Amino acid sequence: MRILAIETSCDETACAVYDPGVGLLAHALFSQIDLHAEYGGVVPELASRDHVRRLLPLVRKVLRESDTPRPDAVAYTAGPGLAGALLVGASTGQALAWGWGVPAVAVHHMEGHLLAPMLESPAPDYPFMALLVSGGHTQLVEVAAPGRYRLLGESLDDAAGEAFDKTAKLLGLGYPGGPAVAQLAQQGRDGVFRFPRPMTDRPGLDFSFSGLKTAVLHAVKSHADDAQTRADIALAFEQAVVETLAIKCRRALEQSGLRRLVVAGGVSANRRLREQLAQLDADLFYPRLEFCTDNAAMIAVAGALRLQAGERAGPQIAVRARWPLAEL
Ligand code: KG4
Ligand code: ZN
């Protein structure tokens, strides 16, 4: 079975062709980073319009590259994300499926991230703990079996990636902020600044990163007139986020008795995070670097799972800007 997958939830237009029995046959992505960079963040209307321009050429490319005249199903991201951007992928996916006379299936973007490590070898066995860290979400999810998720904790305010992006802005760095902050932090001196590890001193698995942003703001305002100090702040910020995530992961593993940890979403590309998590008493599973951030390969994997479970999208074109993973 060959699945065409479409991802347009935010600022990357992506397509993939995947056969669950064989593996990934083709994938392609167009990043809108340059389009949004001058605004310092994603402009939803511009994102939607660009998805319209980019999507069909990408579909043609992956079908051609994988030698697939007609796939057996179409999977598309139906949420969470930017409503207008999602609608481009959903309407195109539904129309293609209808034209080909094949089933369509609506995929949850975070389930895609969560299953991205299934494309690697070794892939994690079930059950496992998952840390999902993206621009919109920070979640700890207990995964008992395919499609069986229990949300154990999440961010009460900013997501980890969002905190990176906002800190980048405060430090005068470009968008997207995560890689830029991580790069600047490499020049930082250890111990010059120390920021709080929010919510680690009380029980529970929720996160809060908005206070950290305020701490960075104060540090920038009172000290950051030179490049070295900005690097010191970037390092202290990255250390605070990464250590906070690691503390909660350790706690989640201890509470659940699980020994496998999947880490996915844009922030899972962060090197310092990977170094810190390597110290946990667990087997770690990451997507390859290019599949940490948004892509369609992960949507194909989640789509395959949903199709195998008999799910089909109805004839209406419905997307959900907000869509709790727990509702799956
Ligand atoms: O998963 P993703 O591509 O999109 C969402 O679903 O949100 O994640 C994007 C987020 C952005 O906030 C970006 O700054 C962050 O992931 N990110 C990173 C790194 N690479 C991307 N954060 C920290 N370190 C990185 N190396
Ligand atoms: Zn994402």
mmCIF file of C-alpha atoms and ligand atoms in Angstrom:
data_model
loop_
_atom_site.group_PDB
_atom_site.id
_atom_site.type_symbol
_atom_site.label_atom_id
_atom_site.label_comp_id
_atom_site.label_asym_id
_atom_site.label_seq_id
_atom_site.Cartn_x
_atom_site.Cartn_y
_atom_site.Cartn_z
ATOM 1 C CA MET A 1 0.000 0.000 0.000
ATOM 2 C CA ARG A 2 1.383 3.382 -1.026
ATOM 3 C CA ILE A 3 0.344 6.443 0.929
ATOM 4 C CA LEU A 4 0.731 10.003 -0.285
ATOM 5 C CA ALA A 5 1.130 12.274 2.756
ATOM 6 C CA ILE A 6 0.677 16.037 2.893
ATOM 7 C CA GLU A 7 1.793 18.423 5.653
ATOM 8 C CA THR A 8 0.868 22.132 5.628
ATOM 9 C CA SER A 9 0.118 22.927 9.276
ATOM 10 C CA CYS A 10 2.569 25.801 9.689
ATOM 11 C CA ASP A 11 5.448 27.117 7.599
ATOM 12 C CA GLU A 12 6.699 24.057 5.725
ATOM 13 C CA THR A 13 4.975 22.570 2.712
ATOM 14 C CA ALA A 14 5.847 18.873 2.671
ATOM 15 C CA CYS A 15 4.902 15.691 0.802
ATOM 16 C CA ALA A 16 5.947 12.072 1.084
ATOM 17 C CA VAL A 17 5.185 8.682 -0.405
ATOM 18 C CA TYR A 18 5.396 5.814 2.056
ATOM 19 C CA ASP A 19 4.731 2.112 1.900
ATOM 20 C CA PRO A 20 4.346 0.607 5.401
ATOM 21 C CA GLY A 21 5.725 -2.699 4.149
ATOM 22 C CA VAL A 22 8.723 -1.200 2.355
ATOM 23 C CA GLY A 23 9.476 2.162 3.957
ATOM 24 C CA LEU A 24 9.806 5.730 2.810
ATOM 25 C CA LEU A 25 9.868 5.988 -0.996
ATOM 26 C CA ALA A 26 10.123 9.752 -1.494
ATOM 27 C CA HIS A 27 9.852 12.936 0.493
ATOM 28 C CA ALA A 28 10.143 16.621 -0.317
ATOM 29 C CA LEU A 29 9.812 19.833 1.611
ATOM 30 C CA PHE A 30 9.681 23.523 0.911
ATOM 31 C CA SER A 31 10.483 25.718 3.894
ATOM 32 C CA GLN A 32 8.911 29.183 4.044
ATOM 33 C CA ILE A 33 11.585 30.473 6.438
ATOM 34 C CA ASP A 34 12.759 33.196 4.032
ATOM 35 C CA LEU A 35 9.181 34.354 3.492
ATOM 36 C CA HIS A 36 8.536 34.902 7.205
ATOM 37 C CA ALA A 37 12.034 35.884 8.351
ATOM 38 C CA GLU A 38 11.559 39.618 7.822
ATOM 39 C CA TYR A 39 8.493 39.550 10.133
ATOM 40 C CA GLY A 40 10.301 37.648 12.886
ATOM 41 C CA GLY A 41 7.689 34.869 12.922
ATOM 42 C CA VAL A 42 5.107 33.049 10.836
ATOM 43 C CA VAL A 43 2.476 35.269 9.167
ATOM 44 C CA PRO A 44 -0.544 32.934 8.792
ATOM 45 C CA GLU A 45 -2.036 34.506 5.668
ATOM 46 C CA LEU A 46 1.309 34.448 3.850
ATOM 47 C CA ALA A 47 1.805 30.837 4.928
ATOM 48 C CA SER A 48 -1.561 29.750 3.482
ATOM 49 C CA ARG A 49 -0.965 31.501 0.168
ATOM 50 C CA ASP A 50 2.470 29.981 -0.186
ATOM 51 C CA HIS A 51 1.166 26.471 0.568
ATOM 52 C CA VAL A 52 -1.256 26.975 -2.342
ATOM 53 C CA ARG A 53 1.675 27.821 -4.612
ATOM 54 C CA ARG A 54 4.005 25.044 -3.470
ATOM 55 C CA LEU A 55 1.863 22.034 -2.697
ATOM 56 C CA LEU A 56 0.889 20.554 -6.083
ATOM 57 C CA PRO A 57 4.399 20.806 -7.577
ATOM 58 C CA LEU A 58 5.701 18.953 -4.494
ATOM 59 C CA VAL A 59 2.990 16.292 -4.853
ATOM 60 C CA ARG A 60 4.018 15.760 -8.478
ATOM 61 C CA LYS A 61 7.674 15.562 -7.456
ATOM 62 C CA VAL A 62 7.251 12.824 -4.847
ATOM 63 C CA LEU A 63 4.889 10.823 -7.064
ATOM 64 C CA ARG A 64 7.382 11.015 -9.911
ATOM 65 C CA GLU A 65 10.389 10.195 -7.738
ATOM 66 C CA SER A 66 8.686 7.180 -6.208
ATOM 67 C CA ASP A 67 7.235 6.056 -9.525
ATOM 68 C CA THR A 68 3.703 6.197 -8.134
ATOM 69 C CA PRO A 69 1.067 7.002 -10.760
ATOM 70 C CA ARG A 70 -1.734 6.653 -8.241
ATOM 71 C CA PRO A 71 -1.298 6.096 -4.487
ATOM 72 C CA ASP A 72 -3.629 3.798 -2.558
ATOM 73 C CA ALA A 73 -4.522 6.442 0.035
ATOM 74 C CA VAL A 74 -3.923 10.074 0.927
ATOM 75 C CA ALA A 75 -3.029 11.231 4.443
ATOM 76 C CA TYR A 76 -3.048 14.909 5.345
ATOM 77 C CA THR A 77 -2.478 16.921 8.516
ATOM 78 C CA ALA A 78 -5.871 18.108 9.799
ATOM 79 C CA GLY A 79 -4.597 19.821 12.971
ATOM 80 C CA PRO A 80 -3.442 21.275 15.240
ATOM 81 C CA GLY A 81 -1.940 24.235 13.414
ATOM 82 C CA LEU A 82 -2.852 27.375 11.489
ATOM 83 C CA ALA A 83 -6.420 26.955 10.213
ATOM 84 C CA GLY A 84 -5.852 28.509 6.790
ATOM 85 C CA ALA A 85 -2.619 26.601 6.253
ATOM 86 C CA LEU A 86 -4.247 23.324 7.295
ATOM 87 C CA LEU A 87 -7.141 23.947 4.907
ATOM 88 C CA VAL A 88 -4.771 24.016 1.937
ATOM 89 C CA GLY A 89 -3.460 20.526 2.719
ATOM 90 C CA ALA A 90 -6.857 19.162 3.725
ATOM 91 C CA SER A 91 -8.710 20.394 0.640
ATOM 92 C CA THR A 92 -5.931 19.319 -1.716
ATOM 93 C CA GLY A 93 -5.629 15.925 -0.015
ATOM 94 C CA GLN A 94 -9.375 15.335 -0.117
ATOM 95 C CA ALA A 95 -9.658 16.453 -3.739
ATOM 96 C CA LEU A 96 -6.793 14.212 -4.859
ATOM 97 C CA ALA A 97 -8.215 11.230 -2.980
ATOM 98 C CA TRP A 98 -11.655 11.842 -4.473
ATOM 99 C CA GLY A 99 -10.217 12.195 -7.972
ATOM 100 C CA TRP A 100 -8.217 8.987 -7.634
ATOM 101 C CA GLY A 101 -11.077 7.161 -5.933
ATOM 102 C CA VAL A 102 -8.920 6.226 -2.934
ATOM 103 C CA PRO A 103 -9.470 6.764 0.802
ATOM 104 C CA ALA A 104 -8.262 9.877 2.615
ATOM 105 C CA VAL A 105 -7.303 10.028 6.265
ATOM 106 C CA ALA A 106 -6.941 13.047 8.577
ATOM 107 C CA VAL A 107 -3.775 13.003 10.707
ATOM 108 C CA HIS A 108 -2.981 14.696 14.015
ATOM 109 C CA HIS A 109 0.267 16.637 13.589
ATOM 110 C CA MET A 110 1.609 15.707 17.036
ATOM 111 C CA GLU A 111 0.874 12.020 16.476
ATOM 112 C CA GLY A 112 3.032 12.450 13.389
ATOM 113 C CA HIS A 113 5.902 13.878 15.457
ATOM 114 C CA LEU A 114 5.451 11.140 18.036
ATOM 115 C CA LEU A 115 5.709 8.380 15.424
ATOM 116 C CA ALA A 116 8.566 9.918 13.404
ATOM 117 C CA PRO A 117 11.179 7.671 15.131
ATOM 118 C CA MET A 118 9.335 4.658 13.651
ATOM 119 C CA LEU A 119 11.123 5.491 10.393
ATOM 120 C CA GLU A 120 14.508 4.807 12.019
ATOM 121 C CA SER A 121 16.200 1.609 12.949
ATOM 122 C CA PRO A 122 15.991 0.440 15.565
ATOM 123 C CA ALA A 123 12.457 1.765 15.971
ATOM 124 C CA PRO A 124 11.121 1.850 19.532
ATOM 125 C CA ASP A 125 8.983 -1.037 20.774
ATOM 126 C CA TYR A 126 5.780 -0.282 22.654
ATOM 127 C CA PRO A 127 5.178 0.803 25.374
ATOM 128 C CA PHE A 128 7.302 3.949 25.625
ATOM 129 C CA MET A 129 7.390 7.436 27.083
ATOM 130 C CA ALA A 130 7.408 10.336 24.612
ATOM 131 C CA LEU A 131 8.651 13.883 25.062
ATOM 132 C CA LEU A 132 7.146 16.061 22.334
ATOM 133 C CA VAL A 133 8.896 19.404 22.064
ATOM 134 C CA SER A 134 7.908 21.651 19.188
ATOM 135 C CA GLY A 135 7.108 25.277 18.514
ATOM 136 C CA GLY A 136 3.534 24.835 19.709
ATOM 137 C CA HIS A 137 3.694 21.953 22.188
ATOM 138 C CA THR A 138 5.663 20.568 25.115
ATOM 139 C CA GLN A 139 4.134 17.292 26.217
ATOM 140 C CA LEU A 140 4.975 14.107 28.040
ATOM 141 C CA VAL A 141 2.891 11.276 26.649
ATOM 142 C CA GLU A 142 2.730 7.673 27.810
ATOM 143 C CA VAL A 143 2.299 5.479 24.758
ATOM 144 C CA ALA A 144 0.889 2.054 25.671
ATOM 145 C CA ALA A 145 0.346 0.847 22.101
ATOM 146 C CA PRO A 146 -0.133 2.371 18.636
ATOM 147 C CA GLY A 147 -2.809 5.043 18.991
ATOM 148 C CA ARG A 148 -3.098 4.647 22.778
ATOM 149 C CA TYR A 149 -1.860 7.835 24.365
ATOM 150 C CA ARG A 150 -2.066 9.231 27.865
ATOM 151 C CA LEU A 151 -1.040 12.835 28.375
ATOM 152 C CA LEU A 152 0.977 13.019 31.615
ATOM 153 C CA GLY A 153 2.074 16.635 31.465
ATOM 154 C CA GLU A 154 2.292 19.646 29.202
ATOM 155 C CA SER A 155 3.272 23.275 29.147
ATOM 156 C CA LEU A 156 0.835 25.565 30.910
ATOM 157 C CA ASP A 157 2.027 28.522 28.835
ATOM 158 C CA ASP A 158 4.802 28.798 26.208
ATOM 159 C CA ALA A 159 6.052 25.678 24.450
ATOM 160 C CA ALA A 160 9.785 24.945 24.626
ATOM 161 C CA GLY A 161 10.293 25.879 20.964
ATOM 162 C CA GLU A 162 8.279 29.046 21.467
ATOM 163 C CA ALA A 163 10.553 29.964 24.394
ATOM 164 C CA PHE A 164 13.565 29.491 22.100
ATOM 165 C CA ASP A 165 11.933 31.649 19.429
ATOM 166 C CA LYS A 166 11.047 34.446 21.877
ATOM 167 C CA THR A 167 14.478 34.356 23.489
ATOM 168 C CA ALA A 168 16.034 34.610 20.031
ATOM 169 C CA LYS A 169 14.024 37.771 19.418
ATOM 170 C CA LEU A 170 15.138 39.254 22.741
ATOM 171 C CA LEU A 171 18.737 38.503 21.794
ATOM 172 C CA GLY A 172 18.309 40.107 18.378
ATOM 173 C CA LEU A 173 18.563 36.799 16.516
ATOM 174 C CA GLY A 174 16.522 35.717 13.515
ATOM 175 C CA TYR A 175 13.624 33.328 13.055
ATOM 176 C CA PRO A 176 13.424 30.392 13.682
ATOM 177 C CA GLY A 177 15.034 30.983 17.020
ATOM 178 C CA GLY A 178 15.948 27.491 18.227
ATOM 179 C CA PRO A 179 18.949 26.835 16.013
ATOM 180 C CA ALA A 180 20.092 30.480 16.319
ATOM 181 C CA VAL A 181 20.044 30.443 20.142
ATOM 182 C CA ALA A 182 21.768 27.049 20.201
ATOM 183 C CA GLN A 183 24.508 28.340 17.925
ATOM 184 C CA LEU A 184 25.070 31.515 19.954
ATOM 185 C CA ALA A 185 25.103 29.470 23.172
ATOM 186 C CA GLN A 186 28.204 27.655 21.940
ATOM 187 C CA GLN A 187 30.168 30.865 22.570
ATOM 188 C CA GLY A 188 28.602 31.327 26.009
ATOM 189 C CA ARG A 189 30.630 31.064 29.230
ATOM 190 C CA ASP A 190 29.336 28.558 31.724
ATOM 191 C CA GLY A 191 27.985 29.963 34.998
ATOM 192 C CA VAL A 192 27.868 33.682 34.137
ATOM 193 C CA PHE A 193 24.061 33.616 34.282
ATOM 194 C CA ARG A 194 21.736 31.138 35.897
ATOM 195 C CA PHE A 195 18.012 31.052 35.154
ATOM 196 C CA PRO A 196 15.318 29.130 37.055
ATOM 197 C CA ARG A 197 14.277 25.555 36.216
ATOM 198 C CA PRO A 198 10.517 26.291 36.306
ATOM 199 C CA MET A 199 8.182 23.910 38.172
ATOM 200 C CA THR A 200 10.879 21.366 38.949
ATOM 201 C CA ASP A 201 10.673 21.962 42.701
ATOM 202 C CA ARG A 202 7.100 20.657 42.940
ATOM 203 C CA PRO A 203 5.578 17.326 41.976
ATOM 204 C CA GLY A 204 3.918 16.799 38.636
ATOM 205 C CA LEU A 205 4.926 16.681 35.003
ATOM 206 C CA ASP A 206 3.658 20.013 33.690
ATOM 207 C CA PHE A 207 5.947 22.701 32.318
ATOM 208 C CA SER A 208 5.999 26.483 32.301
ATOM 209 C CA PHE A 209 8.456 28.411 30.160
ATOM 210 C CA SER A 210 7.025 31.927 30.086
ATOM 211 C CA GLY A 211 8.821 33.002 33.287
ATOM 212 C CA LEU A 212 12.118 32.028 31.749
ATOM 213 C CA LYS A 213 11.489 34.470 28.944
ATOM 214 C CA THR A 214 11.001 37.214 31.542
ATOM 215 C CA ALA A 215 14.275 36.255 33.238
ATOM 216 C CA VAL A 216 16.015 36.499 29.864
ATOM 217 C CA LEU A 217 14.376 39.878 29.235
ATOM 218 C CA HIS A 218 15.730 41.269 32.536
ATOM 219 C CA ALA A 219 19.197 39.903 31.853
ATOM 220 C CA VAL A 220 19.212 41.405 28.365
ATOM 221 C CA LYS A 221 17.987 44.785 29.608
ATOM 222 C CA SER A 222 20.474 45.077 32.424
ATOM 223 C CA HIS A 223 23.589 43.471 30.901
ATOM 224 C CA ALA A 224 23.481 42.617 27.253
ATOM 225 C CA ASP A 225 25.291 45.422 25.541
ATOM 226 C CA ASP A 226 28.021 43.185 24.164
ATOM 227 C CA ALA A 227 28.090 40.041 22.081
ATOM 228 C CA GLN A 228 29.815 37.923 24.746
ATOM 229 C CA THR A 229 27.087 38.661 27.288
ATOM 230 C CA ARG A 230 24.378 37.772 24.797
ATOM 231 C CA ALA A 231 26.104 34.445 24.229
ATOM 232 C CA ASP A 232 26.306 33.903 28.004
ATOM 233 C CA ILE A 233 22.552 34.548 28.262
ATOM 234 C CA ALA A 234 21.814 32.193 25.355
ATOM 235 C CA LEU A 235 23.803 29.451 27.083
ATOM 236 C CA ALA A 236 22.104 29.969 30.461
ATOM 237 C CA PHE A 237 18.698 29.929 28.770
ATOM 238 C CA GLU A 238 19.427 26.755 26.821
ATOM 239 C CA GLN A 239 20.777 25.059 29.950
ATOM 240 C CA ALA A 240 17.624 25.999 31.886
ATOM 241 C CA VAL A 241 15.226 24.656 29.245
ATOM 242 C CA VAL A 242 17.191 21.497 28.633
ATOM 243 C CA GLU A 243 17.689 20.674 32.306
ATOM 244 C CA THR A 244 14.002 21.304 33.017
ATOM 245 C CA LEU A 245 12.995 18.935 30.220
ATOM 246 C CA ALA A 246 15.461 16.307 31.450
ATOM 247 C CA ILE A 247 14.229 16.521 35.059
ATOM 248 C CA LYS A 248 10.627 15.953 33.949
ATOM 249 C CA CYS A 249 11.624 13.097 31.651
ATOM 250 C CA ARG A 250 13.438 11.362 34.492
ATOM 251 C CA ARG A 251 10.382 11.814 36.690
ATOM 252 C CA ALA A 252 8.013 10.480 34.010
ATOM 253 C CA LEU A 253 10.196 7.416 33.437
ATOM 254 C CA GLU A 254 10.421 6.730 37.173
ATOM 255 C CA GLN A 255 6.682 7.132 37.714
ATOM 256 C CA SER A 256 5.723 4.902 34.800
ATOM 257 C CA GLY A 257 8.479 2.327 35.161
ATOM 258 C CA LEU A 258 9.177 2.687 31.424
ATOM 259 C CA ARG A 259 12.723 2.424 30.080
ATOM 260 C CA ARG A 260 12.210 3.695 26.539
ATOM 261 C CA LEU A 261 12.030 7.401 25.746
ATOM 262 C CA VAL A 262 11.033 8.830 22.372
ATOM 263 C CA VAL A 263 11.955 12.482 21.833
ATOM 264 C CA ALA A 264 10.473 14.291 18.839
ATOM 265 C CA GLY A 265 9.437 17.702 17.508
ATOM 266 C CA GLY A 266 11.642 20.594 16.410
ATOM 267 C CA VAL A 267 13.454 21.047 19.737
ATOM 268 C CA SER A 268 14.515 17.375 19.707
ATOM 269 C CA ALA A 269 17.145 18.495 17.174
ATOM 270 C CA ASN A 270 18.868 20.402 19.996
ATOM 271 C CA ARG A 271 22.313 18.986 20.734
ATOM 272 C CA ARG A 272 22.509 20.062 24.353
ATOM 273 C CA LEU A 273 19.119 18.425 24.995
ATOM 274 C CA ARG A 274 20.357 15.174 23.481
ATOM 275 C CA GLU A 275 23.527 15.269 25.592
ATOM 276 C CA GLN A 276 21.529 15.845 28.749
ATOM 277 C CA LEU A 277 18.954 13.129 28.018
ATOM 278 C CA ALA A 278 21.733 10.650 27.243
ATOM 279 C CA GLN A 279 22.446 10.635 30.975
ATOM 280 C CA LEU A 280 19.009 9.183 31.751
ATOM 281 C CA ASP A 281 18.643 5.519 32.531
ATOM 282 C CA ALA A 282 16.637 4.830 29.360
ATOM 283 C CA ASP A 283 16.944 3.813 25.725
ATOM 284 C CA LEU A 284 16.485 6.934 23.634
ATOM 285 C CA PHE A 285 14.826 7.175 20.231
ATOM 286 C CA TYR A 286 14.957 10.255 18.004
ATOM 287 C CA PRO A 287 13.877 10.942 14.450
ATOM 288 C CA ARG A 288 16.748 11.669 12.048
ATOM 289 C CA LEU A 289 17.553 15.393 12.206
ATOM 290 C CA GLU A 290 15.537 16.413 9.138
ATOM 291 C CA PHE A 291 12.442 14.668 10.555
ATOM 292 C CA CYS A 292 12.681 16.378 13.965
ATOM 293 C CA THR A 293 11.101 19.493 12.479
ATOM 294 C CA ASP A 294 7.923 19.434 10.401
ATOM 295 C CA ASN A 295 7.835 17.005 7.484
ATOM 296 C CA ALA A 296 5.391 14.743 5.642
ATOM 297 C CA ALA A 297 7.171 11.435 6.252
ATOM 298 C CA MET A 298 5.900 11.453 9.838
ATOM 299 C CA ILE A 299 2.372 12.252 8.612
ATOM 300 C CA ALA A 300 2.565 9.211 6.327
ATOM 301 C CA VAL A 301 3.544 6.955 9.246
ATOM 302 C CA ALA A 302 0.666 8.220 11.397
ATOM 303 C CA GLY A 303 -1.670 8.017 8.383
ATOM 304 C CA ALA A 304 -0.699 4.393 7.778
ATOM 305 C CA LEU A 305 -1.488 3.552 11.387
ATOM 306 C CA ARG A 306 -4.894 5.233 11.157
ATOM 307 C CA LEU A 307 -5.726 3.602 7.808
ATOM 308 C CA GLN A 308 -4.778 0.192 9.173
ATOM 309 C CA ALA A 309 -7.161 0.860 12.075
ATOM 310 C CA GLY A 310 -9.927 1.448 9.516
ATOM 311 C CA GLU A 311 -10.140 5.226 9.858
ATOM 312 C CA ARG A 312 -11.292 7.305 6.898
ATOM 313 C CA ALA A 313 -11.867 11.040 6.581
ATOM 314 C CA GLY A 314 -15.485 11.954 5.933
ATOM 315 C CA PRO A 315 -16.449 13.863 2.777
ATOM 316 C CA GLN A 316 -16.400 17.223 4.552
ATOM 317 C CA ILE A 317 -13.167 19.196 4.624
ATOM 318 C CA ALA A 318 -12.606 19.760 8.325
ATOM 319 C CA VAL A 319 -9.499 21.006 10.108
ATOM 320 C CA ARG A 320 -8.863 21.735 13.779
ATOM 321 C CA ALA A 321 -6.556 24.574 14.781
ATOM 322 C CA ARG A 322 -6.731 23.166 18.312
ATOM 323 C CA TRP A 323 -6.920 19.422 18.741
ATOM 324 C CA PRO A 324 -5.840 17.813 22.023
ATOM 325 C CA LEU A 325 -3.834 14.624 21.464
ATOM 326 C CA ALA A 326 -5.851 13.057 24.268
ATOM 327 C CA GLU A 327 -8.939 13.125 22.027
ATOM 328 C CA LEU A 328 -7.433 10.591 19.632
HETATM 329 O O1 KG4 B 1 8.164 20.663 15.166
HETATM 330 P P1 KG4 B 1 8.427 21.975 14.563
HETATM 331 O O2 KG4 B 1 9.168 22.032 13.254
HETATM 332 O O3 KG4 B 1 7.115 22.775 14.329
HETATM 333 C C1 KG4 B 1 6.023 22.749 15.191
HETATM 334 O O4 KG4 B 1 5.220 21.776 15.104
HETATM 335 O O5 KG4 B 1 5.946 23.681 16.011
HETATM 336 O O6 KG4 B 1 9.215 22.804 15.678
HETATM 337 C C2 KG4 B 1 9.688 24.098 15.434
HETATM 338 C C3 KG4 B 1 10.330 24.602 16.709
HETATM 339 C C4 KG4 B 1 10.705 26.066 16.630
HETATM 340 O O7 KG4 B 1 10.248 26.704 17.797
HETATM 341 C C5 KG4 B 1 12.230 26.050 16.562
HETATM 342 O O8 KG4 B 1 12.820 27.194 17.130
HETATM 343 C C6 KG4 B 1 12.541 24.798 17.354
HETATM 344 O O9 KG4 B 1 11.544 23.876 16.988
HETATM 345 N N1 KG4 B 1 13.871 24.244 17.043
HETATM 346 C C7 KG4 B 1 14.893 24.168 17.920
HETATM 347 C C8 KG4 B 1 15.991 23.622 17.219
HETATM 348 N N2 KG4 B 1 15.593 23.371 15.941
HETATM 349 C C9 KG4 B 1 14.292 23.772 15.850
HETATM 350 N N3 KG4 B 1 14.971 24.507 19.212
HETATM 351 C C10 KG4 B 1 16.142 24.314 19.855
HETATM 352 N N4 KG4 B 1 17.239 23.815 19.258
HETATM 353 C C11 KG4 B 1 17.222 23.451 17.946
HETATM 354 N N5 KG4 B 1 18.325 22.961 17.378
HETATM 355 ZN ZN ZN B 2 5.533 20.262 14.203
#
